XYZ file of C-alpha atoms in Angstrom:
692
model
C 93.744 119.332 102.644
C 91.467 122.332 103.061
C 87.793 122.509 102.882
C 86.286 118.700 104.121
C 84.818 117.427 101.207
C 80.579 116.376 102.024
C 78.378 113.435 100.547
C 76.217 114.538 98.184
C 77.478 111.796 96.276
C 76.961 108.560 97.813
C 80.723 107.061 97.191
C 83.948 108.772 97.673
C 84.183 108.911 92.977
C 88.280 108.690 93.919
C 88.956 105.939 95.942
C 88.828 102.579 94.626
C 87.507 100.525 96.910
C 87.810 97.407 96.499
C 83.700 96.442 98.189
C 82.613 98.140 94.749
C 83.416 95.592 92.130
C 83.354 92.383 93.996
C 86.864 92.678 95.259
C 87.131 89.602 96.965
C 84.533 86.530 98.216
C 84.609 83.559 99.022
C 83.721 79.940 97.162
C 82.086 79.995 93.750
C 80.319 83.180 94.372
C 80.455 85.835 91.304
C 81.339 89.124 92.235
C 78.557 92.110 91.379
C 79.556 95.318 89.705
C 77.636 97.921 92.384
C 76.771 101.066 90.743
C 75.984 103.587 92.581
C 73.970 106.755 91.883
C 74.355 110.810 92.609
C 72.291 113.472 93.677
C 70.911 115.941 90.381
C 72.811 118.631 92.443
C 75.769 117.261 92.164
C 75.685 116.114 88.256
C 75.021 120.334 87.876
C 79.118 120.413 89.398
C 80.041 117.441 87.912
C 78.943 119.235 84.485
C 80.226 122.661 85.336
C 83.531 121.303 85.696
C 83.174 119.785 82.437
C 82.071 122.690 80.882
C 85.334 124.851 82.215
C 87.421 123.061 80.162
C 85.440 122.472 77.348
C 86.657 124.220 73.540
C 89.185 125.264 76.719
C 91.379 126.938 73.645
C 88.239 129.002 71.948
C 87.208 130.848 75.089
C 84.364 132.961 73.299
C 82.565 130.049 72.100
C 80.031 129.344 75.092
C 78.293 132.727 75.745
C 77.208 131.924 79.281
C 80.852 131.003 80.813
C 81.909 134.408 78.494
C 79.323 136.152 80.211
C 80.000 135.333 83.595
C 83.806 135.650 83.344
C 82.462 139.307 82.331
C 80.429 139.990 85.132
C 83.123 138.088 87.935
C 84.599 141.277 90.527
C 87.151 139.121 92.191
C 87.764 142.049 94.856
C 83.422 141.150 96.380
C 84.387 139.424 99.540
C 81.661 138.114 98.936
C 83.502 134.775 97.446
C 85.720 134.190 99.919
C 86.494 132.211 103.097
C 87.107 134.536 105.745
C 86.757 138.240 104.992
C 88.633 139.538 108.037
C 92.277 137.828 106.567
C 91.484 138.727 102.141
C 94.989 140.190 101.931
C 95.887 137.133 99.572
C 92.613 137.140 97.711
C 93.385 141.552 97.008
C 97.191 141.021 96.273
C 96.042 138.390 93.782
C 93.688 140.090 91.897
C 95.071 143.661 91.955
C 99.143 142.089 91.094
C 97.598 140.085 88.767
C 94.966 143.630 87.328
C 97.948 146.016 87.242
C 100.794 143.102 85.656
C 102.980 142.926 88.853
C 101.933 139.294 87.852
C 102.955 138.134 84.697
C 101.381 135.410 83.756
C 102.266 133.098 80.860
C 100.620 134.723 78.023
C 98.007 132.675 75.715
C 98.427 129.783 73.802
C 102.071 129.602 75.289
C 102.529 125.751 76.477
C 102.308 125.422 80.763
C 106.092 124.589 81.865
C 105.259 122.416 85.117
C 109.132 123.478 86.151
C 109.587 127.040 84.960
C 109.971 129.211 87.886
C 107.560 131.902 86.119
C 105.195 128.384 86.106
C 105.631 127.592 89.599
C 104.862 131.040 90.498
C 102.332 131.561 89.079
C 100.580 127.792 89.723
C 101.149 128.798 93.556
C 99.373 131.649 93.083
C 96.021 130.497 91.388
C 96.225 127.418 94.212
C 96.160 129.949 96.774
C 93.444 132.478 95.856
C 91.538 129.159 94.814
C 91.869 127.539 98.191
C 90.342 131.504 99.775
C 86.662 131.070 97.708
C 84.608 129.793 101.023
C 82.381 127.290 98.532
C 82.247 125.690 95.105
C 79.420 127.600 93.433
C 82.001 130.236 94.382
C 84.902 128.377 92.586
C 83.270 127.840 89.809
C 82.322 131.064 89.373
C 85.518 132.050 89.898
C 87.898 129.724 87.678
C 85.184 131.209 84.790
C 87.331 134.174 85.137
C 90.520 132.443 86.122
C 89.705 130.715 82.583
C 89.021 134.009 80.157
C 92.307 135.557 82.404
C 94.762 132.733 82.372
C 97.044 130.923 80.130
C 95.215 128.074 78.399
C 97.510 125.046 79.897
C 98.479 127.051 82.610
C 94.032 127.315 83.830
C 94.636 123.143 83.185
C 97.115 122.153 85.090
C 95.984 124.317 87.630
C 92.522 123.388 88.493
C 92.826 120.334 87.296
C 95.042 120.299 89.980
C 93.072 122.241 92.487
C 89.824 119.695 92.366
C 91.643 116.530 93.088
C 92.829 118.108 96.610
C 90.534 120.475 97.218
C 87.758 120.321 96.038
C 84.199 120.116 98.268
C 83.121 116.546 96.761
C 85.163 113.989 95.280
C 84.243 114.783 91.214
C 84.548 112.737 88.510
C 87.649 114.644 86.247
C 86.982 115.013 82.210
C 89.409 112.810 79.915
C 93.304 115.084 79.821
C 93.159 113.612 76.719
C 89.964 115.238 75.410
C 91.098 118.979 77.444
C 93.903 118.932 75.722
C 94.294 116.868 72.542
C 97.097 118.424 71.285
C 99.579 116.843 73.989
C 97.761 113.306 73.450
C 98.106 113.479 69.815
C 100.196 114.061 66.468
C 100.119 116.116 63.429
C 98.791 114.721 61.312
C 95.894 113.412 63.331
C 95.555 117.618 64.009
C 96.036 118.616 61.041
C 93.228 116.196 59.467
C 90.878 117.130 61.875
C 91.538 120.663 60.807
C 90.468 120.082 57.252
C 87.732 118.244 58.543
C 86.570 121.503 59.942
C 86.450 122.984 56.391
C 84.886 120.399 54.245
C 82.028 117.263 54.028
C 83.203 113.802 53.800
C 81.403 110.514 53.276
C 82.987 109.681 56.890
C 80.154 112.814 58.313
C 77.281 110.962 60.329
C 74.564 112.215 62.747
C 74.878 110.613 65.853
C 72.707 111.340 68.566
C 68.783 112.795 68.550
C 69.680 116.282 68.844
C 71.453 116.080 65.031
C 75.213 116.462 66.150
C 76.780 115.587 63.430
C 80.192 113.725 63.757
C 82.989 114.189 61.290
C 85.441 110.971 61.876
C 89.500 111.176 61.469
C 91.811 107.991 61.011
C 94.726 107.712 62.819
C 97.177 105.450 60.674
C 99.924 104.499 63.261
C 102.268 105.706 65.667
C 105.920 106.645 63.137
C 108.066 103.649 63.715
C 111.857 105.528 63.410
C 113.779 102.633 64.111
C 114.671 102.860 67.124
C 111.823 101.541 69.713
C 109.735 102.181 66.899
C 107.655 99.388 67.626
C 106.867 100.185 70.658
C 105.244 102.850 70.411
C 101.736 101.787 70.704
C 102.267 101.412 74.459
C 104.447 104.933 74.857
C 101.367 106.452 72.986
C 99.121 105.284 74.807
C 96.095 108.219 75.218
C 94.821 106.554 79.325
C 98.928 105.960 79.967
C 99.836 109.296 79.177
C 96.630 110.486 80.621
C 96.989 108.263 84.292
C 101.148 109.349 84.754
C 100.018 113.067 84.278
C 97.451 112.860 87.092
C 99.730 110.699 88.910
C 101.973 113.774 88.302
C 99.400 115.986 89.318
C 98.628 114.285 92.193
C 101.999 114.728 94.332
C 103.187 117.836 92.205
C 106.433 118.151 93.609
C 106.030 121.812 94.798
C 103.535 121.495 96.753
C 103.653 122.343 100.562
C 104.251 119.428 102.663
C 100.731 119.755 104.232
C 99.372 118.426 101.427
C 100.849 115.459 101.907
C 101.014 114.757 105.766
C 99.694 111.459 106.049
C 101.198 110.121 102.521
C 104.719 108.987 102.088
C 104.893 110.244 98.535
C 108.647 109.963 98.128
C 107.828 105.839 99.004
C 104.944 106.552 96.453
C 107.887 107.697 93.921
C 109.211 105.397 93.876
C 106.631 102.557 92.971
C 104.868 104.130 91.011
C 107.976 104.528 88.518
C 109.459 101.145 89.637
C 106.193 99.822 88.548
C 106.228 101.659 85.208
C 109.835 100.153 84.383
C 108.459 96.923 85.403
C 104.814 97.139 82.516
C 107.098 98.773 80.181
C 109.502 95.642 80.397
C 106.789 92.970 79.867
C 105.784 94.628 76.699
C 109.230 94.200 75.605
C 109.680 90.873 76.432
C 105.918 90.087 74.904
C 107.665 91.596 71.632
C 111.313 89.847 71.822
C 112.481 92.934 73.050
C 115.482 93.234 75.561
C 114.812 95.275 79.173
C 115.526 99.124 78.856
C 119.149 100.181 79.308
C 119.729 102.649 81.751
C 120.359 106.241 80.161
C 123.940 107.305 80.316
C 124.890 110.925 81.270
C 128.438 110.021 79.995
C 127.318 109.501 76.212
C 127.012 112.626 74.553
C 125.224 111.489 71.636
C 121.961 109.933 72.909
C 119.739 108.220 70.990
C 117.283 110.958 69.200
C 113.566 111.171 69.347
C 110.967 112.908 67.297
C 107.266 113.067 68.719
C 105.844 114.846 65.125
C 103.321 117.213 67.942
C 102.266 120.643 68.506
C 101.308 122.645 70.720
C 98.153 124.989 70.797
C 99.902 127.680 69.166
C 101.394 125.688 66.188
C 104.898 125.742 67.031
C 106.175 121.797 67.454
C 107.515 120.297 70.636
C 111.289 120.382 69.735
C 112.540 117.334 68.915
C 116.374 116.081 70.530
C 118.610 115.522 67.229
C 120.408 112.619 66.406
C 124.140 113.384 67.922
C 123.363 116.726 68.104
C 126.912 118.854 68.489
C 126.112 121.201 71.038
C 127.549 119.821 74.412
C 126.083 119.537 78.113
C 126.202 122.713 79.985
C 129.176 121.628 82.306
C 127.362 123.157 85.082
C 124.414 121.290 84.913
C 125.970 117.753 84.359
C 128.324 118.166 87.002
C 125.719 118.237 89.440
C 123.948 115.346 88.245
C 127.112 113.876 89.136
C 127.645 114.570 92.149
C 124.033 114.803 93.339
C 124.056 110.625 92.243
C 127.440 110.093 94.005
C 126.296 111.807 97.055
C 123.365 109.290 97.194
C 125.326 106.542 96.180
C 127.076 107.503 99.170
C 124.658 108.118 101.636
C 123.177 104.717 100.497
C 126.168 102.446 101.796
C 126.423 103.846 104.350
C 122.742 103.809 105.646
C 122.110 107.503 105.841
C 123.464 110.528 106.182
C 123.236 113.101 109.301
C 120.156 115.642 109.169
C 121.296 118.246 110.903
C 118.939 118.831 114.255
C 117.879 115.367 114.045
C 121.320 113.056 113.969
C 121.487 110.067 111.804
C 118.607 109.746 109.391
C 118.466 106.013 108.955
C 117.223 104.185 105.391
C 116.737 101.131 107.206
C 114.661 102.697 109.746
C 110.450 103.465 109.070
C 110.251 106.470 106.898
C 113.750 106.605 105.800
C 113.323 105.119 102.409
C 110.149 107.709 101.745
C 112.298 110.155 102.805
C 115.406 108.763 100.344
C 112.180 108.806 97.489
C 111.464 112.716 98.314
C 115.443 113.754 97.905
C 115.638 111.255 94.892
C 112.133 113.270 93.433
C 113.352 116.546 95.221
C 109.950 117.686 95.795
C 108.587 119.578 99.044
C 109.604 117.121 101.886
C 113.375 117.012 101.041
C 115.020 119.622 103.687
C 119.021 118.852 102.000
C 120.798 121.538 100.579
C 121.763 118.562 97.549
C 120.422 119.247 94.410
C 117.426 117.536 92.472
C 118.487 114.079 91.530
C 115.273 113.602 89.199
C 114.777 116.729 87.258
C 118.732 117.018 87.189
C 118.783 113.867 84.779
C 115.762 115.201 82.747
C 117.075 117.950 82.068
C 120.341 116.828 81.050
C 118.722 113.994 79.169
C 115.880 116.201 77.825
C 118.079 117.417 74.446
C 120.020 121.173 73.675
C 119.550 123.163 76.651
C 118.932 126.408 74.993
C 115.792 125.288 74.005
C 114.101 125.247 77.554
C 114.100 128.443 78.888
C 111.549 130.577 77.593
C 114.610 133.868 76.368
C 113.526 132.313 73.244
C 110.274 134.196 71.618
C 109.002 131.174 70.301
C 108.947 129.957 73.232
C 109.921 126.015 72.636
C 109.592 123.602 74.983
C 109.974 119.276 74.574
C 108.524 116.464 75.301
C 110.583 115.869 79.065
C 108.988 119.699 79.385
C 105.095 117.940 80.026
C 103.750 115.925 82.154
C 101.603 114.706 79.536
C 104.385 113.696 77.072
C 106.343 112.319 78.718
C 106.109 108.647 78.345
C 106.362 108.982 74.487
C 110.322 109.430 74.196
C 111.948 106.325 74.888
C 114.911 107.942 76.844
C 111.973 108.478 79.317
C 111.979 105.344 80.498
C 115.944 104.914 80.016
C 115.799 107.737 82.949
C 113.144 105.454 84.991
C 115.634 102.745 84.913
C 118.494 104.734 85.788
C 117.010 105.924 89.406
C 115.581 102.298 89.689
C 119.533 100.601 89.651
C 119.933 103.824 92.376
C 116.671 102.672 94.219
C 118.593 98.468 93.947
C 121.413 100.106 95.765
C 119.546 100.492 98.460
C 117.556 97.353 98.596
C 120.487 95.163 98.402
C 121.431 96.329 101.183
C 118.558 95.157 103.630
C 118.279 91.676 104.619
C 115.401 89.665 102.152
C 112.475 89.430 103.921
C 111.588 85.906 105.987
C 107.578 86.515 105.209
C 106.563 83.055 105.526
C 104.018 81.343 107.485
C 103.916 77.722 107.138
C 99.544 78.119 108.768
C 98.553 78.951 105.300
C 99.163 75.978 102.057
C 99.040 78.131 98.771
C 97.776 74.767 97.277
C 97.065 75.540 93.726
C 96.505 78.280 91.362
C 94.113 78.158 87.728
C 94.792 81.169 85.888
C 92.553 81.074 82.403
C 93.098 81.777 79.090
C 95.448 84.958 78.363
C 94.812 86.816 74.910
C 95.547 90.636 73.917
C 94.326 91.776 70.511
C 93.502 95.586 68.764
C 90.856 97.142 69.303
C 89.173 99.831 67.722
C 88.133 102.978 69.296
C 86.878 106.600 68.883
C 87.686 109.500 70.906
C 86.504 113.043 71.371
C 89.370 115.635 69.659
C 87.138 119.040 69.135
C 89.059 121.129 71.693
C 91.929 120.938 69.390
C 89.816 122.789 66.618
C 89.039 126.059 66.877
C 85.558 126.957 67.025
C 83.787 130.340 66.812
C 81.846 132.568 68.688
C 78.055 131.186 69.510
C 75.281 132.671 67.925
C 72.738 131.248 70.360
C 72.650 133.848 72.357
C 69.608 133.587 74.672
C 68.851 133.563 78.068
C 70.102 129.688 78.624
C 71.897 129.658 81.590
C 72.966 125.450 80.755
C 76.762 126.115 80.355
C 77.384 122.399 79.273
C 75.108 121.314 76.318
C 75.288 119.458 72.603
C 77.000 120.728 70.144
C 76.450 120.848 65.948
C 79.531 119.591 65.638
C 82.326 116.799 66.451
C 85.385 116.046 65.657
C 86.352 112.073 66.516
C 89.809 109.954 65.806
C 89.407 106.355 65.436
C 92.201 104.595 67.410
C 93.749 101.080 67.617
C 94.806 100.242 71.412
C 96.100 97.517 73.287
C 93.288 95.362 75.164
C 93.253 92.001 76.470
C 90.106 89.668 76.989
C 88.230 89.475 80.022
C 90.375 86.924 82.211
C 90.347 85.009 86.101
C 91.893 83.376 88.407
C 91.579 80.453 91.018
C 93.286 80.353 93.812
C 93.521 77.283 96.528
C 93.546 78.339 100.278
C 94.651 75.794 103.791
C 94.509 77.247 106.425
C 94.622 75.623 109.821
C 92.771 78.504 111.625
C 90.442 80.965 110.085
C 92.562 84.228 109.619
C 91.907 87.657 107.801
C 95.000 87.840 105.091
C 96.158 89.808 102.311
C 96.797 88.762 98.979
C 98.493 89.840 96.375
C 99.271 88.750 93.176
C 102.454 89.744 90.724
C 102.478 88.896 86.545
C 106.651 88.529 85.695
C 108.889 88.031 82.836
C 109.455 83.919 82.221
C 113.436 83.312 83.193
C 114.541 80.862 79.922
C 116.707 79.169 81.734
C 114.704 77.786 84.140
C 113.389 73.674 83.507
C 111.001 74.306 86.496
C 109.884 77.416 87.950
C 111.124 76.713 91.206
C 114.632 77.266 89.385
C 113.598 80.836 88.577
C 116.239 83.639 89.358
C 113.968 85.681 91.361
C 116.091 88.569 92.118
C 117.789 88.482 89.026
C 114.472 89.734 87.637
C 112.507 90.849 90.382
C 112.521 94.744 89.433
C 110.121 93.522 86.608
C 106.992 92.024 88.560
C 103.817 94.056 88.135
C 101.930 94.187 90.339
C 98.175 92.852 89.043
C 96.332 92.917 92.423
C 96.470 93.149 96.179
C 93.210 92.440 98.474
C 92.404 91.370 102.189
C 90.373 88.529 102.370
C 88.728 86.787 105.110
C 90.477 83.160 105.421
C 88.363 79.923 106.726
C 90.061 76.720 108.638
C 90.363 74.276 106.016
C 90.608 74.641 101.857
C 89.356 77.956 100.403
C 88.784 79.185 96.862
C 89.301 82.440 95.748
C 87.751 84.007 92.885
C 89.309 86.718 91.252
C 88.189 88.296 87.640
C 90.556 90.893 85.812
C 88.384 92.992 85.932
C 88.299 93.497 89.710
C 91.487 93.898 90.398
C 92.915 96.653 92.879
C 93.930 99.895 91.074
C 93.287 99.383 87.491
C 89.821 101.591 85.768
C 88.434 101.633 82.674
C 88.350 104.682 81.841
C 86.708 108.083 82.306
C 83.522 109.282 81.395
C 83.954 111.677 78.147
C 82.494 115.371 77.499
C 79.824 113.517 74.984
C 78.483 111.758 78.053
C 78.214 114.096 80.438
C 76.642 117.199 77.911
C 73.744 114.140 77.644
C 73.305 113.322 81.276
C 70.518 115.351 81.871
C 70.113 117.260 85.546
C 67.570 115.485 87.119
C 68.288 112.061 86.398
C 70.314 110.392 88.549
C 74.413 109.802 87.176
C 75.882 106.325 87.593
C 79.672 106.332 88.326
C 81.620 103.536 90.244
C 85.793 102.958 90.918
C 86.521 102.601 87.216
C 85.898 106.335 86.790
C 87.975 107.012 89.459
C 91.113 109.006 87.930
C 93.753 107.469 89.484
C 92.871 103.785 87.534
C 95.476 102.001 85.447
C 94.386 101.512 82.481
C 92.426 98.109 83.255
C 92.702 97.145 79.022
C 97.213 97.261 79.840
C 97.441 94.732 82.912
C 98.258 91.933 80.222
C 101.607 92.420 77.838
C 100.795 92.456 73.668
C 103.000 88.889 73.325
C 102.612 87.411 70.150
C 100.711 84.957 68.001
C 102.849 82.057 69.434
C 102.352 82.821 72.591
C 105.082 83.895 75.154
C 105.603 82.621 78.715
C 105.589 84.671 82.318
C 104.886 84.032 85.384
C 102.031 84.171 87.688
C 103.278 84.591 91.830
C 100.872 84.386 94.100
C 101.173 85.343 97.957
C 99.107 84.979 100.571
C 100.388 86.867 104.063
C 98.475 86.894 107.115
C 97.550 90.209 109.163
C 96.976 91.950 112.248
C 94.294 94.625 110.651
C 90.971 94.807 110.621
C 90.063 93.893 107.035
C 87.142 95.078 107.097
C 88.373 99.180 106.906
C 90.138 98.083 104.632
C 89.549 99.684 101.071
C 93.737 99.041 98.970
C 93.747 101.930 96.850
C 96.502 102.959 94.547
C 97.630 106.352 94.938
C 94.255 108.264 95.332
C 93.464 108.836 99.190
C 96.172 111.574 98.774
C 96.887 112.748 101.977
C 94.630 110.650 103.416
C 97.395 108.008 105.507
C 94.958 105.237 103.667
C 93.896 102.300 106.196
C 96.738 99.715 104.963
C 96.045 96.262 105.074
C 99.275 94.780 106.740
C 102.184 96.619 107.470
C 104.651 95.376 104.310
C 105.918 97.855 102.314
C 105.141 98.729 99.119
C 106.504 96.297 96.663
C 106.985 93.441 98.826
C 108.243 91.141 98.473
C 110.609 92.525 95.261
C 111.127 95.713 96.807
C 114.644 93.403 98.455
C 117.621 91.305 98.396
C 115.909 87.776 97.044
C 117.121 84.318 98.441
C 116.343 82.439 96.081
C 116.663 79.325 97.464
C 114.417 80.130 100.381
C 111.491 82.789 98.340
C 108.775 80.172 97.459
C 107.686 79.676 100.628
C 104.350 77.824 101.848
C 102.272 80.456 101.112
C 103.208 82.098 98.032
C 103.251 80.312 94.822
C 104.729 80.752 91.462
C 102.993 79.052 87.875
C 104.330 80.224 84.088
C 101.253 81.344 81.710
C 101.257 81.825 78.189
C 100.005 84.936 76.201
C 98.260 85.405 73.064
C 97.990 88.202 70.756
C 95.118 87.914 68.950
C 95.782 89.501 64.370
């Protein structure tokens, strides 16, 4: 992490600290939602960040940014951190101006894994890292914004803000930055038509007289295969979450970004959790769990995204039963890689040159295994990259996935924002999880019983889901003419004459809570973990549940430290306080209407790494579906007053863990069904209903 982050804002915005929203409390005390305020200087910079992403595909719309870009001098050494070492800066500027670096052309899609895109990504990131202060970063970014490819700028500048910004700023909603990657063609086309006409749905919504044109989203298109679950896969907040997660752990970033972070372990855990959550949605809709993709089946089921890039060219589909066969070299690389991984997993490790045998059972071994599978820069072996190879084989006809095509087509697997939309992507994750499970099955079951802690009972309030209406700004997808308001104003982000919003129906739930009664023989510090999993229809009682067979489908919904007093303790937790979940981003509209001289209110709920809070529960049905809540309370020797449980926000900072158990505990190992429900754990059947 290069520049140290300051403390203009009272809190670390990107840290999901449990103390922010009443993460733990005793007795019947209700949590208080603590709102934190930032200085006016912070608000000014925050608005400038949003301005750089506003109407990114219409670069001349904002005259302030246009003027700053034209006046910027890249060779002015006063912008940079160390005038004695300007080589990287000068090389970048000269290479760009002389054409030595050939950036992705304007309006072309930016494909994160292509070599030329990776090269440009790191060149820009190195350039931004050497700028001396954030004001200069913002000026440099205005120049880059006008010079480089729009999608490349989004990818590069968001990554910079996540890893290097001097403050922990909020990020704009990815679906408002680039709506083309989150909405179908019919929605974008209707927005363009709305610009050229007036209708009954046009409204003036605020004091500035902004006209808002509304577009109706008719809902996901059912294609007969997995179509009934498209509402979940195409959820804009879920896809935005995954997109920013992949940017946070960009595989090509050097090890120095993650010196104290087990990014291989995080890669495996997050994907297993994503699959578990999707399977819960499937169970609630009476679907079977996801089947692992078969690379030997040439006829992988097709997928038609019905989406286009900003340049108008479509994201190419994967045709049903397409005739072109996979290139044998890629397929053979994948088969060899998977066989090699299976072999070293069964051996428990492999001989690593210079370090001897790497044992996956030792600390750090599982993290290295995850890095090998993902193929990130921590992978020091000569093996091909399993995960990229698998995606390359499954994505579709290979001839469309290179820049040799003058139209520069790409598919949904080529963009993090669209990957989850394709059902086959979850099948790929299932294949990954099955491979991980081979390693986990070789480990002995956990012995985590704490006889002095007794989880006596748990009460869960009514669990109900429903669809709610929501409006999302997609104005960035509509071409905006150059502003005619040429004046001396230096306001970067201002209100607009017209906005375009799409009306959606999104899954949510009625807030709920649980009461947990815990008895301890002595005062102790402990950690509470709560999981949601599928019901086992074959088990008459929950204590007869087949835990081992279902362990990969348990989704962690809460995790926090707690001080337990001697005797009976009652812990009450509201769903709005669950660790790792958030209510969403602050929109462009909210930011533009924020005055620079007023306090800016933020909370951990706005953190970019927060899993969508409204997706905690699966949809279920109007008749109700049974699921299982699993609670486990384990003692800890850590100083819990310093613990701030997070999802993955503390990138590269090695956040202090609440205890020594690994991610996914206790479902990340083979389970002895008869001895799993120990004294300090409890399972409870619950029913989730869906309201039409």
